[in-house]
Short mmCIF file of C-alpha atoms and ligand atoms in Angstrom, two decimals:
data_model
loop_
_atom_site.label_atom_id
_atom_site.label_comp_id
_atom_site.label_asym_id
_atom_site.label_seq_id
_atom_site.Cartn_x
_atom_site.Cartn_y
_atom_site.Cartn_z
CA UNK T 2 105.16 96.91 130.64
CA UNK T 3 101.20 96.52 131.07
CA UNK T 4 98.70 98.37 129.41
CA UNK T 5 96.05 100.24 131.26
CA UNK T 6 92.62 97.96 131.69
CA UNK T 7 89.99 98.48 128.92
CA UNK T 8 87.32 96.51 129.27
CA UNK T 9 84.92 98.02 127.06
CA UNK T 10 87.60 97.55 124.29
CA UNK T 11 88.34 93.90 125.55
CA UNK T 12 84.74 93.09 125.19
CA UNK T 13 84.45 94.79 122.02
CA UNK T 14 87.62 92.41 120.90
CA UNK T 15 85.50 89.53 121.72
CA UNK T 16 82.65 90.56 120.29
CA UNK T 17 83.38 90.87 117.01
CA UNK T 18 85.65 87.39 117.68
CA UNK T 19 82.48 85.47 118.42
CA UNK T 20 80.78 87.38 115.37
CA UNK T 21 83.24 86.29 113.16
CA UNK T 22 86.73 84.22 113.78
CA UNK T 23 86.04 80.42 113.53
CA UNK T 24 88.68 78.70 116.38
CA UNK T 25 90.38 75.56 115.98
CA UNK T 26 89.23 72.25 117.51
CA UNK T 27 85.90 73.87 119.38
CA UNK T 28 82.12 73.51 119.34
CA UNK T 29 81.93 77.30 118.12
CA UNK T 30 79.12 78.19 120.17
CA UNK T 31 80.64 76.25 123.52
CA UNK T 32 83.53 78.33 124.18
CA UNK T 33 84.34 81.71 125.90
CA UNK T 34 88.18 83.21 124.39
CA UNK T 35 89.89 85.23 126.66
CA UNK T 36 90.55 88.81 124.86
CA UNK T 37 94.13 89.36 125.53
CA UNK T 38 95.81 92.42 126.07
CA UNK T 39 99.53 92.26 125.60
CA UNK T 40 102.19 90.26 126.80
CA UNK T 41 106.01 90.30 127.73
CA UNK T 42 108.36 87.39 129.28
CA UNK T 43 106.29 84.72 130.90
CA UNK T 44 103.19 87.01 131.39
CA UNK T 45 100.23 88.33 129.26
CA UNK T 46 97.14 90.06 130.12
CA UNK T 47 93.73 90.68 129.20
CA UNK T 48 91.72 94.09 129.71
CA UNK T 49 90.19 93.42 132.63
CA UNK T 50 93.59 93.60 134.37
CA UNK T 51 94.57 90.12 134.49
CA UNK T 52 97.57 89.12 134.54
CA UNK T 53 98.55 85.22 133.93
CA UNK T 54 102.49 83.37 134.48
CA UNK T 55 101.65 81.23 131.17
CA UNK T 56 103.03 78.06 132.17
CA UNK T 57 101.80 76.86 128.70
CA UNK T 58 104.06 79.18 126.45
CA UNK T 59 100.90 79.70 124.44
CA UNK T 60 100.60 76.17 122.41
CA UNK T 61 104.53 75.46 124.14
CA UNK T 62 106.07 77.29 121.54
CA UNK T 63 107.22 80.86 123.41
CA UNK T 64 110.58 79.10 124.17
CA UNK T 65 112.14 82.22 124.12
CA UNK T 66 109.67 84.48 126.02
CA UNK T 67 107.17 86.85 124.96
CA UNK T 68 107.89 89.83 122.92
CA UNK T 69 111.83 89.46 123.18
CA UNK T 70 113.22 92.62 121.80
CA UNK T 71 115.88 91.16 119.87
CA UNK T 72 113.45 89.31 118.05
CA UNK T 73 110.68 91.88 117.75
CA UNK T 74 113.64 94.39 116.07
CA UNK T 75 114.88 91.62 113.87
CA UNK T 76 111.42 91.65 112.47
CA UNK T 77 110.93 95.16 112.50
CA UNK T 78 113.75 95.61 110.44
CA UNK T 79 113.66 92.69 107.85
CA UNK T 80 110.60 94.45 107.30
CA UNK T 81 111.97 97.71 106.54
CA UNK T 82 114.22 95.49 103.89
CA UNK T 83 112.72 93.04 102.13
CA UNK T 84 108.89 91.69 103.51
CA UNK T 85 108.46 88.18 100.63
CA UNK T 86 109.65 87.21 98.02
CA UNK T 87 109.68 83.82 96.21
CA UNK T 88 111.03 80.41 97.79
CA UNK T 89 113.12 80.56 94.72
CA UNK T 90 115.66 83.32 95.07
CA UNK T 91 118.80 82.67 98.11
CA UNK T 92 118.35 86.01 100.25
CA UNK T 93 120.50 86.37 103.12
CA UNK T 94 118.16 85.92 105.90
CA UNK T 95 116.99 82.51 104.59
CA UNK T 96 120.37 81.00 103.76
CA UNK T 97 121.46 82.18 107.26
CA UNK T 98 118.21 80.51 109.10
CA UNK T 99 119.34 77.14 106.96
CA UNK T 100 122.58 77.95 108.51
CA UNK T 101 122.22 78.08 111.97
CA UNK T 102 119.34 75.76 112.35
CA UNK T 103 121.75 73.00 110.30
CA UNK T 104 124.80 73.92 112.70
CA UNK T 105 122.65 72.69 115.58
CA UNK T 106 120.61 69.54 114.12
CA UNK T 107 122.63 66.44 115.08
CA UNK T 108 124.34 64.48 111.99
CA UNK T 109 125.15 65.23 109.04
CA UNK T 110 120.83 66.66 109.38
CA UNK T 111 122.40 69.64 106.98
CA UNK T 112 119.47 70.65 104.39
CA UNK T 113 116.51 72.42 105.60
CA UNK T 114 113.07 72.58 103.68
CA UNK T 115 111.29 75.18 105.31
CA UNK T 116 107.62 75.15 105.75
CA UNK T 117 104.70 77.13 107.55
CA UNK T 118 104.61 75.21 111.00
CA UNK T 119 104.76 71.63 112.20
CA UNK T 120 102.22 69.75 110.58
CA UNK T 121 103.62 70.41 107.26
CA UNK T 122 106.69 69.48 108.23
CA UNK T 123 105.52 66.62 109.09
CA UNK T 124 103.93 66.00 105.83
CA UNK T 125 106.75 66.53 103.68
CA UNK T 126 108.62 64.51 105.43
CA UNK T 127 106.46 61.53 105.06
CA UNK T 128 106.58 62.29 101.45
CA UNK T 129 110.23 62.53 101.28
CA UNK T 130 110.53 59.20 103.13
CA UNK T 131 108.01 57.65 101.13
CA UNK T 132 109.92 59.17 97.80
CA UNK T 133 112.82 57.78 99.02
CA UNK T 134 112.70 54.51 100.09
CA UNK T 135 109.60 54.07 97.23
CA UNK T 136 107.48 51.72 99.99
CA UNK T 137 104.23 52.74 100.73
CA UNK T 138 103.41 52.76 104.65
CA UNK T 139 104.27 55.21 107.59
CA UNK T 140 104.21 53.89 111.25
CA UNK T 141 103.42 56.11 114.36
CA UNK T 142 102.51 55.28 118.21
CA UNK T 143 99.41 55.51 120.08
CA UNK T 144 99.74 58.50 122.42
CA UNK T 145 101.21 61.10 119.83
CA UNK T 146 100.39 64.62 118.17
CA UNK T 147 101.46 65.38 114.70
CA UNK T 148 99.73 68.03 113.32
CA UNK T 149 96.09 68.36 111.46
CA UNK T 150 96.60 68.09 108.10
CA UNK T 151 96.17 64.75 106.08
CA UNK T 152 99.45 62.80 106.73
CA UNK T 153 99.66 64.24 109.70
CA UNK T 154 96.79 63.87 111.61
CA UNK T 155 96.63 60.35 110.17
CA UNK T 156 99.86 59.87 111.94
CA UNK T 157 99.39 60.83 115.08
CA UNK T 158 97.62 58.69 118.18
CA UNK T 159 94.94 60.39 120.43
CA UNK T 160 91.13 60.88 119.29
CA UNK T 161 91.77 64.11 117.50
CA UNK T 162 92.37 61.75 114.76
CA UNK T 163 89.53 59.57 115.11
CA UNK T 164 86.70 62.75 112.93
CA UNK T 165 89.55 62.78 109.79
CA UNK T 166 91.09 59.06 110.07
CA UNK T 167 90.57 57.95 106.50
CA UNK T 168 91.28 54.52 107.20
CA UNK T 169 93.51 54.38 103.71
CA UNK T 170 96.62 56.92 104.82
CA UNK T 171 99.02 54.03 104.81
CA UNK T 172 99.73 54.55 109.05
CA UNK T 173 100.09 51.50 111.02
CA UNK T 174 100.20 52.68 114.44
CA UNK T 175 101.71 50.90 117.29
CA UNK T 176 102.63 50.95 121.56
CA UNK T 177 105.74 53.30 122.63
CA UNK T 178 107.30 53.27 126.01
CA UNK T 179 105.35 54.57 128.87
CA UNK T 180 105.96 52.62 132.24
CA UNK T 181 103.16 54.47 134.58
CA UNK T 182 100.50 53.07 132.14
CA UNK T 183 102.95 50.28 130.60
CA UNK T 184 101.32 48.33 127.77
CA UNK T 185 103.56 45.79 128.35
CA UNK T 186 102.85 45.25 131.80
CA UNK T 187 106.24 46.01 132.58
CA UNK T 188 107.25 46.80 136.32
CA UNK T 189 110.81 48.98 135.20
CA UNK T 190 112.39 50.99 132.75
CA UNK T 191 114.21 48.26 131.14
CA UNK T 192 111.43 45.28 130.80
CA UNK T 193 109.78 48.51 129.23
CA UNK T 194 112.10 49.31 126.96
CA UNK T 195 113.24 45.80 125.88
CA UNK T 196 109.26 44.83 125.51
CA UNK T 197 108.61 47.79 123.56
CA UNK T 198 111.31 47.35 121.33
CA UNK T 199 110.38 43.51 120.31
CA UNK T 200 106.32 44.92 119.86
CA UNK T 201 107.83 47.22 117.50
CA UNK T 202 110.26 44.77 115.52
CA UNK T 203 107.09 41.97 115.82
CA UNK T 204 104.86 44.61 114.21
CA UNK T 205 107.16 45.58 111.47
CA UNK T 206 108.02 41.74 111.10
CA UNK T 207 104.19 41.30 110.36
CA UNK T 208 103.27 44.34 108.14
CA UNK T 209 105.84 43.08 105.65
CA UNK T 210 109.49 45.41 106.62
CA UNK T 211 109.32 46.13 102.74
CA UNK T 212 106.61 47.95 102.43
CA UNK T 213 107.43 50.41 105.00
CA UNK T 214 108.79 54.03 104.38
CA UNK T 215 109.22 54.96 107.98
CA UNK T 216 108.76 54.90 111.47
CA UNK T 217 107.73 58.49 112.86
CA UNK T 218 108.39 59.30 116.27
CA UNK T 219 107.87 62.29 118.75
CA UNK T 220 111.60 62.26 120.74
CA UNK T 221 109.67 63.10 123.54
CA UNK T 222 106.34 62.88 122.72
CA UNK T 223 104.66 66.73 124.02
CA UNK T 224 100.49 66.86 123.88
CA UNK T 225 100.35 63.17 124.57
CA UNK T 226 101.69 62.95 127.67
CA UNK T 227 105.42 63.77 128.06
CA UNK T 228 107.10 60.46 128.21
CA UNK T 229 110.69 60.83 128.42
CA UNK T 230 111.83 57.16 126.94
CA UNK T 231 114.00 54.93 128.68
CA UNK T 232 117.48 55.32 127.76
CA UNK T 233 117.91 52.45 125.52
CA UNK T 234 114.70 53.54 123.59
CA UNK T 235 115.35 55.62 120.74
CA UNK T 236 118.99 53.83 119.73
CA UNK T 237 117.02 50.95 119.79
CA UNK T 238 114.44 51.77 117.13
CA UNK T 239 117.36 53.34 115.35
CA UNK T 240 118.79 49.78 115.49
CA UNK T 241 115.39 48.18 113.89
CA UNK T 242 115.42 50.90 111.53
CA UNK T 243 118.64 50.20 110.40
CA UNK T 244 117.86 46.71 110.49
CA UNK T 245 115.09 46.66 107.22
CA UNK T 246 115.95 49.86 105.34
CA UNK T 247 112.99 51.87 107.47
CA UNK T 248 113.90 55.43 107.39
CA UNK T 249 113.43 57.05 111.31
CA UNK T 250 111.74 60.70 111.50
CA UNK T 251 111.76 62.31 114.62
CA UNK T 252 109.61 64.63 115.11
CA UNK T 253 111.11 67.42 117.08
CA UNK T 254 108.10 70.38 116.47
CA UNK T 255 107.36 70.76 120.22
CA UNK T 256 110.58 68.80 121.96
CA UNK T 257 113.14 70.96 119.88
CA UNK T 258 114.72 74.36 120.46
CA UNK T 259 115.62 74.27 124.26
CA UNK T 260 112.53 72.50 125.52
CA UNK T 261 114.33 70.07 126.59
CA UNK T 262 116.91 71.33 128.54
CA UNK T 263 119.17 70.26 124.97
CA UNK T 264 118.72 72.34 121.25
CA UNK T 265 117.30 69.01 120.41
CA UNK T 266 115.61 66.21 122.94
CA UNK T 267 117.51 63.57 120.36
CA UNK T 268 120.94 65.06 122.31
CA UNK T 269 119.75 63.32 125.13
CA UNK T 270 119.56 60.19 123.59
CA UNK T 271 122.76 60.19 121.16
CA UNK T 272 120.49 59.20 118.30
CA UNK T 273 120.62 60.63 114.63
CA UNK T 274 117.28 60.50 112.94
CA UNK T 275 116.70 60.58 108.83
CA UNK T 276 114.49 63.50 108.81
CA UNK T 277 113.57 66.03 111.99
CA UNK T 278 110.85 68.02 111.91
CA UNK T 279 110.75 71.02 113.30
CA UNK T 280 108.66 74.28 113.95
CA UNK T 281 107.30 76.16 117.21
CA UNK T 282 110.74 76.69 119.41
CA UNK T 283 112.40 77.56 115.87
CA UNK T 284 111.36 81.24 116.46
CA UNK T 285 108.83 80.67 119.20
CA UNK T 286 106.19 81.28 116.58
CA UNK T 287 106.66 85.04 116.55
CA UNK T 288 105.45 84.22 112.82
CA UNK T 289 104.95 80.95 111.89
CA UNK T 290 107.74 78.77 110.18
CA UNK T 291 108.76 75.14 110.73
CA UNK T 292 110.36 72.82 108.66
CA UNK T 293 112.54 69.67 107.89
CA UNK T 294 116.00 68.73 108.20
CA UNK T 295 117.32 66.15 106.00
CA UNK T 296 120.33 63.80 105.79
CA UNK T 297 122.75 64.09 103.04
CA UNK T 298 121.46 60.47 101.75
CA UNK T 299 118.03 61.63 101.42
CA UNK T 300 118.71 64.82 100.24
CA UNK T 301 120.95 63.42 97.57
CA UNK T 302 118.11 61.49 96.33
CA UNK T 303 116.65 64.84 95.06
CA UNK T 304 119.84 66.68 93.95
CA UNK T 305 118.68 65.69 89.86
CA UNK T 306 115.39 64.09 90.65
CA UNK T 307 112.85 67.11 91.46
CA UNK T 308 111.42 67.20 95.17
CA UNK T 309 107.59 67.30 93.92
CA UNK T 310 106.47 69.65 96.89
CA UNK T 311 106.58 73.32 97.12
CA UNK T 312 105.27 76.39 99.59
CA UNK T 313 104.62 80.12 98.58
CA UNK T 314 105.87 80.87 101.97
CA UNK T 315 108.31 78.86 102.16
CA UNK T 316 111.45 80.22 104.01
CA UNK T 317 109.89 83.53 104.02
CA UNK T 318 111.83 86.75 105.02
CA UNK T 319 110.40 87.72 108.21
CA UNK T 320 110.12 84.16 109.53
CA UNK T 321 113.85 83.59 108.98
CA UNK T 322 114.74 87.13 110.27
CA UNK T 323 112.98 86.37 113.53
CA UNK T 324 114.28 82.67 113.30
CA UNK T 325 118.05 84.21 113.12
CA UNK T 326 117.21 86.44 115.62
CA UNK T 327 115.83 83.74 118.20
CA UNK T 328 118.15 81.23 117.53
CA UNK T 329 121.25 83.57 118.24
CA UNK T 330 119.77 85.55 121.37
CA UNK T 331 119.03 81.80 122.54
CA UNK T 332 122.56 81.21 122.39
CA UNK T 333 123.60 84.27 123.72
CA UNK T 334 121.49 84.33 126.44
CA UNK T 335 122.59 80.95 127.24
CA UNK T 336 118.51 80.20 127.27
CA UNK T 337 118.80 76.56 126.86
CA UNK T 338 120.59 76.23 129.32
CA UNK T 339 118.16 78.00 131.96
CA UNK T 340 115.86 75.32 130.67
CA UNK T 341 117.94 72.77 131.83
CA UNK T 342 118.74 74.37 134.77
CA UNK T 343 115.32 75.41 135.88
CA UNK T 344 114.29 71.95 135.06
CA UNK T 345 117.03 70.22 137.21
CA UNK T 346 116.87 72.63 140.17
CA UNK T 347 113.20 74.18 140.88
CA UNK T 348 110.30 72.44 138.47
CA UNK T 349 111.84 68.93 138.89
CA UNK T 350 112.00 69.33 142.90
CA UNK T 351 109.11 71.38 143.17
CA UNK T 352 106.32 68.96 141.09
CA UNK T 353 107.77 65.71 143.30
CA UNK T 354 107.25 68.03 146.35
CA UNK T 355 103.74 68.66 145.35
CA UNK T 356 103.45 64.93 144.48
CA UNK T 357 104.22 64.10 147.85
CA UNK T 358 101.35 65.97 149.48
CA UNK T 359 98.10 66.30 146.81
CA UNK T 360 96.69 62.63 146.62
CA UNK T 361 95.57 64.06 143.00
CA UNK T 362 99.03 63.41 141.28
CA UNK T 363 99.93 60.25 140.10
CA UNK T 364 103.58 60.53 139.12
CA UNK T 365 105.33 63.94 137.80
CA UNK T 366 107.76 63.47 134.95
CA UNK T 367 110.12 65.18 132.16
CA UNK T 368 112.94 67.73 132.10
CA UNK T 369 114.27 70.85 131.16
CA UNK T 370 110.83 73.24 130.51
CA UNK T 371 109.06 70.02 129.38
CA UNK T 372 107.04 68.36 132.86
CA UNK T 373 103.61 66.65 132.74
CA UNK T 374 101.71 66.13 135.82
CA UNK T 375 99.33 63.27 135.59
CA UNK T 376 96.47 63.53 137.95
CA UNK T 377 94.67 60.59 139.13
CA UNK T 378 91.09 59.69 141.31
CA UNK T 379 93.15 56.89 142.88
CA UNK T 380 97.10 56.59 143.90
CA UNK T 381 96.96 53.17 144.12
CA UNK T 382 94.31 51.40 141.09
CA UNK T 383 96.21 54.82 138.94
CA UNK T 384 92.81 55.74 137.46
CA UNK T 385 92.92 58.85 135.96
CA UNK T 386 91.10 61.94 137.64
CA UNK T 387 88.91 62.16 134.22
CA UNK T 388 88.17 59.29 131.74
CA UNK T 389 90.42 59.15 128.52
CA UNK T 390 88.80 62.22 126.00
CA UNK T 391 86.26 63.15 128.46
CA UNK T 392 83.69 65.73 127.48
CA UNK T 393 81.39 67.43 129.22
CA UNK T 394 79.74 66.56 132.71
CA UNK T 395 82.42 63.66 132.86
CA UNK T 396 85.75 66.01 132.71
CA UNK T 397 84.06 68.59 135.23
CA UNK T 398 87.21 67.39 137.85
CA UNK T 399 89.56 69.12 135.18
CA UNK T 400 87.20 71.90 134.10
CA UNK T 401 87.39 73.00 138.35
CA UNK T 402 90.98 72.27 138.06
CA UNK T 403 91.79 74.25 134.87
CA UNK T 404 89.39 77.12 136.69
CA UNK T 405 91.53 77.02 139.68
CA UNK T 406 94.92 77.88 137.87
CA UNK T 407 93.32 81.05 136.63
CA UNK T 408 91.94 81.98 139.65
CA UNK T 409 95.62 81.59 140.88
CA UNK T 410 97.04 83.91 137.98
CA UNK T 411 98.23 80.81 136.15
CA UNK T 412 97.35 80.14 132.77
CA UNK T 413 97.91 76.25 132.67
CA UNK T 414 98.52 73.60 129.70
CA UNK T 415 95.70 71.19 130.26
CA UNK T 416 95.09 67.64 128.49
CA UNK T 417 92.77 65.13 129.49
CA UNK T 418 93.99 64.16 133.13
CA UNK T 419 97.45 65.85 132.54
CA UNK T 420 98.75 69.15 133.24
CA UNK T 421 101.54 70.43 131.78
CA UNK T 422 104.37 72.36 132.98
CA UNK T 423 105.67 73.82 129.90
CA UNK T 424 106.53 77.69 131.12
CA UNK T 425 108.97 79.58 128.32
CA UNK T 426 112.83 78.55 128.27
CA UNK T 427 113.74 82.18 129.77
CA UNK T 428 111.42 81.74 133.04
CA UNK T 429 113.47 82.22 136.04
CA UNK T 430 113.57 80.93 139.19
CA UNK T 431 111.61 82.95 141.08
CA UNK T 432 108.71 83.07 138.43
CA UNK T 433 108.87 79.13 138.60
CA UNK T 434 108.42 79.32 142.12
CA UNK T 435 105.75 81.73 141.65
CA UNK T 436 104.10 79.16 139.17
CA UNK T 437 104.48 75.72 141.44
CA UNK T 438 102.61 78.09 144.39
CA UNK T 439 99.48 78.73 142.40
CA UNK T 440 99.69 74.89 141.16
CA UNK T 441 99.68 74.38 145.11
CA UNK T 442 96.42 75.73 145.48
CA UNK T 443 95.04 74.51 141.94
CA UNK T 444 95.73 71.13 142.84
CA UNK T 445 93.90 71.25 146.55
CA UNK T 446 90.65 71.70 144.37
CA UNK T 447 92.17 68.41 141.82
CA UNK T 448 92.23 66.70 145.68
CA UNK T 449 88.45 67.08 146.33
CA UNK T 450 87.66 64.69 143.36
CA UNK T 451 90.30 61.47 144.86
CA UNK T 452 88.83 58.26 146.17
C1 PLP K 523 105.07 67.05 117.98
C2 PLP K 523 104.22 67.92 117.10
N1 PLP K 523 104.24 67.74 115.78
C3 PLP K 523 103.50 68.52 114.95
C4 PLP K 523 102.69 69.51 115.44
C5 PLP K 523 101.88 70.37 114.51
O1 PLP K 523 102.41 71.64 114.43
P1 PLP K 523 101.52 72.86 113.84
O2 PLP K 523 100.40 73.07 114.80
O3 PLP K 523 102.52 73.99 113.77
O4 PLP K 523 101.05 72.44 112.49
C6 PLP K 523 102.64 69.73 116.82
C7 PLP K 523 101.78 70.79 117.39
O5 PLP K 523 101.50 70.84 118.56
C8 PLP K 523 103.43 68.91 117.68
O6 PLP K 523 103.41 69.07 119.00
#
């Protein structure tokens, strides 16, 4: 299904955007929103007659598609039936969200605190770890995205922090695995992993192990780059954890729900986190939701002792009706599965292909529906293709680039020198294909600006 083009209607949508909606993250007066149309599966379109393959799942949280009609009815008829009502009262739709998002968490992960979206997630969990363990201080890693709200974007590690970093949020950040730009100067997977291991374990040994609540961690961290840890990673900091009575938090907002080729990325890895965050692939944002998942310890440390922190909307009706709703046609539909498929057998083969022959990209990684592609000015010295948070005249290489993919019919995911290949769960094969062939010619403009 497409509708008809309209452009004096699209530009009468943007009109009265620029008059009046105030967008996230932007210089107000430097950007230029695309009016869309509609969309359906791994498409939308604007009124012009555009049609993009969003290889970006909006903000990688259309796990399950566009407009699925399982999850569009659900809605429609939890509407019919009961729109809010107070985080207070059990209703059937909530209890059976908590349900089925608890069956699938690993661990005995088997309370859920629901919330709006990921960054209060995030924030609640901080406060739960900090409640619980009483110690003050949070660690994070450089190279991470947790959400814009206080805790949050004090937590996380690229310069979207740097405007709201208050200095006195009680984060101690520190180096995570990532062997193409090792820290460590590592030269494999395991020096990696072993060296970033004792960094961590050095930097708790320093900040006092006492005085901190918990270490948060993306399982796979998503905006920052798509590093998919070594192996020995994750059980490792789970070790450490263990170790000094630090509480571990993965945060599981953008990995989680299929994106991994797994329900959760921490199935890869075997490991069992404190808390998980969680929000985006829940109900691929169809309306927002998110929330936490907590172990039985913690959340026995609030069965007589009030949890002091509380949403209007939290659990609400229509979120949990679509979450239901997604959650079951994801299973039915064996979706995560085509993630892991698609992952293993066309995007996988298809970015090292492209690798091979655009001198632009420096190494592809990930898996499942979760691939970055790093692009570089030089193969060999690894410098990127645009200078870390370049602005302006000096990230013009990715501006063309980013230009390119649309020209192509590809609306891509685009950070700093990265692109991401981050299509919905449900994309098939042939869609995929369809996607890698307008990265093709996207990345022969990327080529131009190599040494
Ligand atoms: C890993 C991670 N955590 C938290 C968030 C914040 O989620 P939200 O934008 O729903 O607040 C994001 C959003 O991209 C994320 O990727």
């Amino acid at each position: 299904m497409s509708t008809q083009p309209d452009p004096a209607l699209g530009a009468a949508v943007k009109a009265a955007d620029r008059a009046h909606v105030f967008h996230s993250w932007s210089a107000q007066g430097l950007i230029d929103p695309l009016a869309v149309a509609g969309a359906e599966g791994s498409y939308f379109w604007d009124y012009d007659g555009n049609r993009y393959l969003d290889f970006s799942s909006q903000l990688v949280n259309t796990n399950i598609g566009h407009q699925h009609p399982k999850v569009v009815a659900a809605i429609q008829e939890q509407a019919g039936r009961l729109c809010t009502i107070a985080p207070g009262f059990a209703v059937d739709v909530r209890s059976e969200a908590a349900r089925l998002v608890a069956g699938r968490t690993p661990g005995d992960l088997d309370k859920i605190f629901f919330t709006n979206g990921g960054a209060e997630a995030v924030e609640n969990a901080v406060r739960m770890a900090r409640l619980h363990t009483g110690r003050p201080k949070v660690m994070s890693a450089y190279r991470s995205y947790h959400g814009a709200t206080a805790a949050a974007i004090n937590l996380t590690g690229d310069p979207r922090r740097w405007p709201s970093d208050t200095g006195s949020a009680g984060v101690i950040h520190f180096w995570a695995p990532f062997l193409y730009r090792s820290p460590f100067h590592a030269e494999n997977e395991e020096q990696e992993c072993e060296r970033a291991l004792r960094h961590l374990e050095d930097t708790i040994a320093f900040e006092g192990p006492a005085t901190i609540a918990a270490i948060v961690l993306e399982t796979v961290p998503g905006t920052a780059g798509i590093m998919v840890p070594p192996p020995g990673y994750l059980p490792g900091v789970r070790a450490i954890c263990d170790r000094y009575g630090i509480l571990l938090v993965l945060d599981e907002v953008m990995a989680g729900f299929g994106r991994t080729g797994r329900w959760f990325a921490a199935d890869h890895f075997g490991v069992t986190p404190d808390l998980l965050t969680f929000a985006k692939g829940v109900n691929s944002g169809y309306v927002p939701l998110g929330g936490v998942a907590l172990s039985a310890e913690i959340a026995a440390t609030f069965e007589t002792r009030p949890y002091p922190g509380g949403l209007t909307y939290s659990g609400h009706p229509l979120a949990c009706a679509s979450a239901v709703a997604t959650i079951n046609a994801m299973a039915e539909e064996g979706i995560v599965e085509n993630a892991a498929r698609i992952g293993e057998d066309v995007l996988g083969p298809g970015l090292r292909e492209l690798a091979e022959r655009h001198p632009s990209v420096g190494e592809v990684r990930g898996l499942g529906t979760f691939w970055a592609v790093e692009l570089v000015r030089d193969r060999a010295t690894r410098e990127p293709l645009v200078p870390y948070a370049a602005t302006g005249e000096a990230n013009a290489p990715m501006a063309a680039f980013t230009a390119a993919c649309k020209a192509a019919g590809l609306w891509p995911f685009v950070n700093m020198n990265r692109t991401h290949v981050v299509p919905p769960c449900t994309i098939t094969a042939s869609e995929a294909k369809e996607g890698l062939a307008a990265l093709d010619e996207a990345l022969t403009v990327a080529d131009r600006y190599t040494v």
